[in-house]
Coordinates of C-alpha atoms in Angstrom, one line a residue:
X1 CA 92.0 81.3 88.5
X2 CA 89.8 78.6 89.7
X3 CA 87.6 77.3 93.7
X4 CA 88.8 73.9 94.6
X5 CA 88.0 72.9 98.2
X6 CA 87.4 76.9 98.6
X7 CA 90.7 77.5 98.4
X8 CA 91.9 79.5 94.5
X9 CA 94.7 77.3 92.3
X10 CA 95.5 78.3 89.4
X11 CA 93.9 76.7 86.4
X12 CA 96.2 74.6 84.9
X13 CA 97.8 71.6 87.6
X14 CA 100.8 70.0 88.5
X15 CA 100.6 66.2 88.5
X16 CA 103.9 64.7 90.8
X17 CA 104.1 60.3 90.0
X18 CA 106.6 61.1 87.6
X19 CA 109.4 62.6 90.4
X20 CA 109.0 59.6 92.5
X21 CA 107.1 56.3 90.7
X22 CA 109.8 55.1 88.2
X23 CA 112.3 53.1 87.4
X24 CA 115.3 56.0 87.8
X25 CA 113.1 59.2 89.1
X26 CA 115.1 62.4 88.4
X27 CA 117.5 64.0 92.1
X28 CA 116.1 65.6 94.2
X29 CA 118.4 69.0 93.2
X30 CA 115.7 68.3 89.5
X31 CA 112.4 67.8 91.4
X32 CA 112.8 70.7 93.5
X33 CA 113.2 73.0 90.8
X34 CA 110.4 71.3 89.0
X35 CA 108.4 71.7 91.8
X36 CA 109.2 75.5 92.0
X37 CA 108.6 76.0 88.4
X38 CA 105.6 74.8 89.4
X39 CA 104.6 77.1 92.1
X40 CA 106.1 80.8 88.8
X41 CA 103.6 79.2 86.8
X42 CA 100.4 79.8 88.5
X43 CA 100.3 75.4 88.7
X44 CA 99.4 75.6 92.5
X45 CA 97.5 72.2 92.5
X46 CA 99.2 68.9 93.2
X47 CA 99.0 66.1 93.5
X48 CA 100.2 62.4 94.5
X49 CA 99.8 59.6 96.6
X50 CA 100.8 57.0 98.8
X51 CA 102.2 54.6 96.8
X52 CA 103.8 56.7 94.8
X53 CA 107.4 55.5 94.8
X54 CA 107.7 53.0 98.0
X55 CA 107.8 54.6 101.2
X56 CA 111.3 55.3 101.5
X57 CA 110.7 57.5 98.4
X58 CA 107.1 58.6 97.2
X59 CA 105.4 62.0 97.0
X60 CA 104.9 62.9 100.6
X61 CA 108.6 61.9 101.1
X62 CA 109.5 64.2 98.4
X63 CA 107.0 67.1 99.9
X64 CA 108.6 67.3 103.2
X65 CA 112.1 67.6 101.6
X66 CA 110.5 70.2 99.5
X67 CA 109.5 72.3 102.0
X68 CA 112.2 71.3 105.2
X69 CA 114.3 73.7 102.5
X70 CA 111.5 75.5 101.6
X71 CA 109.0 75.9 104.2
X72 CA 108.1 79.6 103.1
X73 CA 105.7 77.7 100.3
X74 CA 103.7 76.1 102.0
X75 CA 100.9 77.9 101.8
X76 CA 101.3 78.6 98.2
X77 CA 99.9 75.2 96.8
X78 CA 97.3 73.0 97.8
X79 CA 98.0 69.3 98.0
X80 CA 96.4 66.5 96.8
X81 CA 96.8 62.8 98.4
X82 CA 96.2 59.2 97.0
X83 CA 96.0 56.3 99.4
X84 CA 93.4 53.7 100.8
X85 CA 95.9 51.0 98.4
X86 CA 96.5 48.1 100.8
X87 CA 101.2 48.0 101.2
X88 CA 101.2 44.6 100.8
X89 CA 97.6 43.1 98.8
X90 CA 98.3 46.4 96.6
X91 CA 94.4 46.5 96.5
X92 CA 91.9 48.5 97.4
X93 CA 91.3 48.6 101.2
X94 CA 89.0 51.7 102.1
X95 CA 88.2 49.3 105.8
X96 CA 88.5 51.3 108.9
X97 CA 91.5 50.2 109.9
X98 CA 92.5 50.8 106.8
X99 CA 91.6 54.4 105.3
X100 CA 93.1 55.1 109.4
X101 CA 95.9 53.6 107.9
X102 CA 96.8 55.2 104.9
X103 CA 95.6 58.6 106.6
X104 CA 98.6 57.7 109.9
X105 CA 100.9 57.9 107.0
X106 CA 100.0 60.0 104.8
X107 CA 100.3 62.9 107.7
X108 CA 103.2 61.2 108.8
X109 CA 104.7 61.6 106.5
X110 CA 104.8 65.5 105.4
X111 CA 106.0 65.6 109.5
X112 CA 103.5 68.4 110.5
X113 CA 105.6 70.9 107.3
X114 CA 101.7 71.7 105.8
X115 CA 98.4 70.1 106.1
X116 CA 97.0 67.7 104.5
X117 CA 94.7 69.9 102.0
X118 CA 93.0 66.8 100.0
X119 CA 92.8 63.0 100.5
X120 CA 91.0 60.5 98.4
X121 CA 91.6 56.8 98.4
X122 CA 92.4 55.7 94.9
X123 CA 89.8 53.0 93.6
X124 CA 86.4 51.8 96.2
X125 CA 87.0 49.1 98.6
X126 CA 83.7 46.9 96.6
X127 CA 83.8 44.7 99.6
X128 CA 83.7 47.7 102.1
X129 CA 80.7 49.6 102.5
X130 CA 80.9 53.3 101.0
X131 CA 79.1 55.0 104.3
X132 CA 81.9 52.6 107.1
X133 CA 84.9 54.8 104.5
X134 CA 83.7 58.4 105.4
X135 CA 82.4 58.1 108.8
X136 CA 86.1 57.8 109.2
X137 CA 87.8 60.6 106.8
X138 CA 84.6 62.7 107.5
X139 CA 86.6 62.4 111.3
X140 CA 90.4 63.6 109.9
X141 CA 88.3 66.2 108.6
X142 CA 86.6 67.4 112.4
X143 CA 89.8 67.0 113.6
X144 CA 91.3 69.5 111.6
X145 CA 93.8 66.6 109.7
X146 CA 92.3 67.1 106.3
X147 CA 90.9 69.6 105.0
X148 CA 89.1 67.8 102.5
X149 CA 88.0 64.8 100.9
X150 CA 88.2 63.3 97.0
X151 CA 87.3 61.1 94.5
X152 CA 89.6 58.9 92.0
X153 CA 89.0 57.1 89.4
X154 CA 85.3 56.3 90.0
X155 CA 81.8 56.0 88.4
X156 CA 78.9 58.4 88.5
X157 CA 76.7 56.4 90.6
X158 CA 79.6 56.1 93.1
X159 CA 79.9 60.2 93.0
X160 CA 75.7 60.0 93.8
X161 CA 75.8 57.9 96.6
X162 CA 79.0 59.9 98.4
X163 CA 77.6 63.4 98.3
X164 CA 75.3 61.5 100.9
X165 CA 78.3 60.4 102.8
X166 CA 80.1 63.8 102.7
X167 CA 81.5 67.0 100.7
X168 CA 83.4 65.9 97.3
X169 CA 85.6 68.4 96.7
X170 CA 87.4 66.9 94.0
X171 CA 86.4 64.2 91.8
X172 CA 89.6 62.8 90.2
X173 CA 89.0 60.6 86.6
X174 CA 92.2 60.4 83.8
X175 CA 90.2 62.6 80.8
X176 CA 92.1 63.8 77.4
X177 CA 92.0 63.7 73.4
X178 CA 92.0 59.5 73.9
X179 CA 89.9 59.2 77.5
X180 CA 87.0 60.8 76.2
X181 CA 84.8 58.1 78.6
X182 CA 84.0 61.4 81.6
X183 CA 82.4 62.6 79.2
X184 CA 79.7 60.4 78.4
X185 CA 79.1 58.2 81.6
X186 CA 77.6 59.9 83.5
X187 CA 81.0 61.8 85.5
X188 CA 81.1 65.1 84.2
X189 CA 77.4 65.6 84.5
X190 CA 77.8 64.8 88.1
X191 CA 80.3 66.7 88.6
X192 CA 78.4 69.7 87.2
X193 CA 75.1 68.7 89.5
X194 CA 76.7 69.4 92.1
X195 CA 79.3 71.9 91.7
X196 CA 82.2 69.2 92.7
X197 CA 85.6 70.8 89.9
X198 CA 86.5 67.0 88.0
X199 CA 90.0 66.7 88.0
X200 CA 91.5 65.8 84.5
X201 CA 95.2 63.3 85.0
X202 CA 97.1 62.0 82.3
X203 CA 95.4 65.2 80.4
X204 CA 98.3 64.3 77.5
X205 CA 97.2 61.0 76.9
X206 CA 100.1 59.4 78.9
X207 CA 102.8 61.8 76.8
X208 CA 101.3 60.5 73.3
X209 CA 99.8 64.0 72.7
X210 CA 103.4 65.5 72.9
X211 CA 104.6 63.9 69.6
X212 CA 107.5 62.1 71.3
X213 CA 106.3 58.9 71.4
X214 CA 105.8 57.8 68.3
X215 CA 106.6 54.0 68.0
X216 CA 106.8 51.7 70.4
X217 CA 111.2 51.9 70.6
X218 CA 110.0 55.5 71.6
X219 CA 109.7 54.2 74.5
X220 CA 112.0 53.7 77.6
X221 CA 113.1 49.9 78.1
X222 CA 112.2 50.5 82.3
X223 CA 108.7 52.5 82.0
X224 CA 104.6 51.0 82.9
X225 CA 104.0 52.6 79.6
X226 CA 105.7 49.0 77.1
X227 CA 102.9 47.2 79.4
X228 CA 99.5 49.6 78.6
X229 CA 97.5 48.6 75.1
X230 CA 97.9 51.8 74.2
X231 CA 101.2 51.6 74.2
X232 CA 101.8 48.5 71.7
X233 CA 103.3 48.2 68.7
X234 CA 100.0 47.1 66.1
X235 CA 97.9 50.6 68.0
X236 CA 100.2 52.9 67.6
X237 CA 100.0 53.5 63.4
X238 CA 95.9 54.1 65.0
X239 CA 96.8 56.5 67.6
X240 CA 99.9 58.2 66.4
X241 CA 96.5 59.7 63.1
X242 CA 95.1 61.3 65.9
X243 CA 98.3 63.0 67.5
X244 CA 99.8 64.4 63.9
X245 CA 95.8 66.3 63.5
X246 CA 96.7 67.6 67.4
X247 CA 100.1 69.1 65.7
X248 CA 98.6 70.3 62.3
X249 CA 96.1 72.4 65.1
X250 CA 98.7 73.5 67.5
X251 CA 101.2 74.5 64.6
X252 CA 98.4 76.8 62.9
X253 CA 98.4 78.4 66.5
X254 CA 101.5 78.8 67.4
X255 CA 102.5 76.4 70.6
X256 CA 103.0 73.3 70.6
X257 CA 100.6 69.6 70.9
X258 CA 101.3 70.0 74.5
X259 CA 99.8 72.9 75.3
X260 CA 96.5 72.2 72.7
X261 CA 95.9 69.2 74.6
X262 CA 96.2 70.3 78.2
X263 CA 94.3 73.2 77.6
X264 CA 91.4 71.8 74.9
X265 CA 90.6 69.2 78.7
X266 CA 90.9 73.2 80.4
X267 CA 88.1 74.7 77.8
X268 CA 86.2 71.7 77.8
X269 CA 84.7 73.4 80.7
X270 CA 83.0 76.2 79.1
X271 CA 80.7 73.7 77.3
X272 CA 77.2 73.4 79.0
X273 CA 76.9 70.5 81.9
X274 CA 80.4 70.7 81.9
X275 CA 81.9 71.3 85.9
X276 CA 84.9 73.1 86.1
X277 CA 88.1 70.6 84.9
X278 CA 91.3 71.4 85.8
X279 CA 94.0 69.0 83.7
X280 CA 97.1 68.2 86.0
X281 CA 99.4 67.5 83.5
X282 CA 102.5 65.9 85.4
X283 CA 106.3 66.6 85.0
X284 CA 109.5 65.7 85.3
X285 CA 111.7 69.7 83.9
X286 CA 111.3 72.7 84.7
X287 CA 111.1 73.6 81.5
X288 CA 108.5 71.2 80.9
X289 CA 106.3 72.5 83.4
X290 CA 107.3 75.7 81.9
X291 CA 105.3 74.6 78.8
X292 CA 102.6 72.7 80.6
X293 CA 101.4 75.3 82.6
X294 CA 100.7 77.9 79.1
X295 CA 97.4 79.8 79.8
X296 CA 96.0 79.6 75.1
X297 CA 92.7 80.1 75.2
X298 CA 91.5 77.7 72.5
X299 CA 88.3 79.2 70.4
X300 CA 85.3 78.1 69.4
X301 CA 85.9 77.0 66.2
X302 CA 89.1 75.3 67.3
X303 CA 87.2 73.1 69.7
X304 CA 84.5 72.2 66.8
X305 CA 87.5 70.8 64.8
X306 CA 89.0 68.7 67.1
X307 CA 85.4 67.2 67.9
X308 CA 85.5 66.8 64.1
X309 CA 88.5 64.6 64.3
X310 CA 87.0 62.8 67.8
X311 CA 83.8 61.4 66.4
X312 CA 85.5 59.8 63.3
X313 CA 88.1 58.2 66.3
X314 CA 87.8 55.1 68.1
X315 CA 91.6 55.0 70.6
X316 CA 93.1 51.6 69.3
X317 CA 93.8 50.2 73.2
X318 CA 92.3 49.5 76.0
X319 CA 94.0 52.6 78.9
X320 CA 94.9 50.2 81.7
X321 CA 96.9 47.3 81.9
X322 CA 93.4 43.7 82.5
X323 CA 94.6 43.6 86.5
X324 CA 94.3 46.8 86.9
X325 CA 90.5 48.5 88.3
X326 CA 89.2 50.9 87.3
X327 CA 85.8 53.0 87.0
X328 CA 85.0 51.7 91.0

């Protein structure tokens, strides 16, 4: 177990995004089975979003329905919700009014079935002083409506500034063998400096490291990944080279490529100067949760082999399409 915001969670968490934010979300009963499997397998840090799907079926609506059916599970997981996005413009909104709106809406959608453990603005609003945004967030903590404040998709400079205004309980950034930026851009170092856990989203490189997406045609026609640079036809021949090497290493250990990739992210915590790192792979089936939640200890030799591979590898394609802001 590891701690986040004073609460114990499992070493591997659970991303809710795929249960609601896709063209054809899974049926509610399947989602419930997946969520129950997460608890059964110790994946007790859950991560969702106010904008993960339409207002009538986002992470919060799903959570509220789940807790209506299984109220006894409310204290079995820690929930982190992203918000702070203007519902009309889809742009970051860190204004006083916008921050109140997103918090009030998030809390209201849970209908009192669970306290909002953690909340994070999905992106920093560069047009609003950080002090204004955090003043509102701190008020909700003092009123007992919010457990803690996390940061999402931030630069190291933002972390250094944020800790002057509030207690930061987590920093969520993308981290995988395909996305090593936090290890080199000061984000991981800042988290370690302030003893803030780093929550790693997309530890499977948005599915690439499962080995199940090997060419553009493998991506469902209604998937948003078809617009991502890293998944374009010309990028696959390069990126699949890393996937094949991970598959070989995983086979030698008798585990799946996904298990190897997720536990590689987790094992980075052992390195000097690194914070606690909690990967939060997403899943839409109980079987996938069971696979992703398996804790496997990678040896120093395993890690060294990956280091040698990554030293010679450069991913093809950017993380996001140009219109999506990153590292705010």
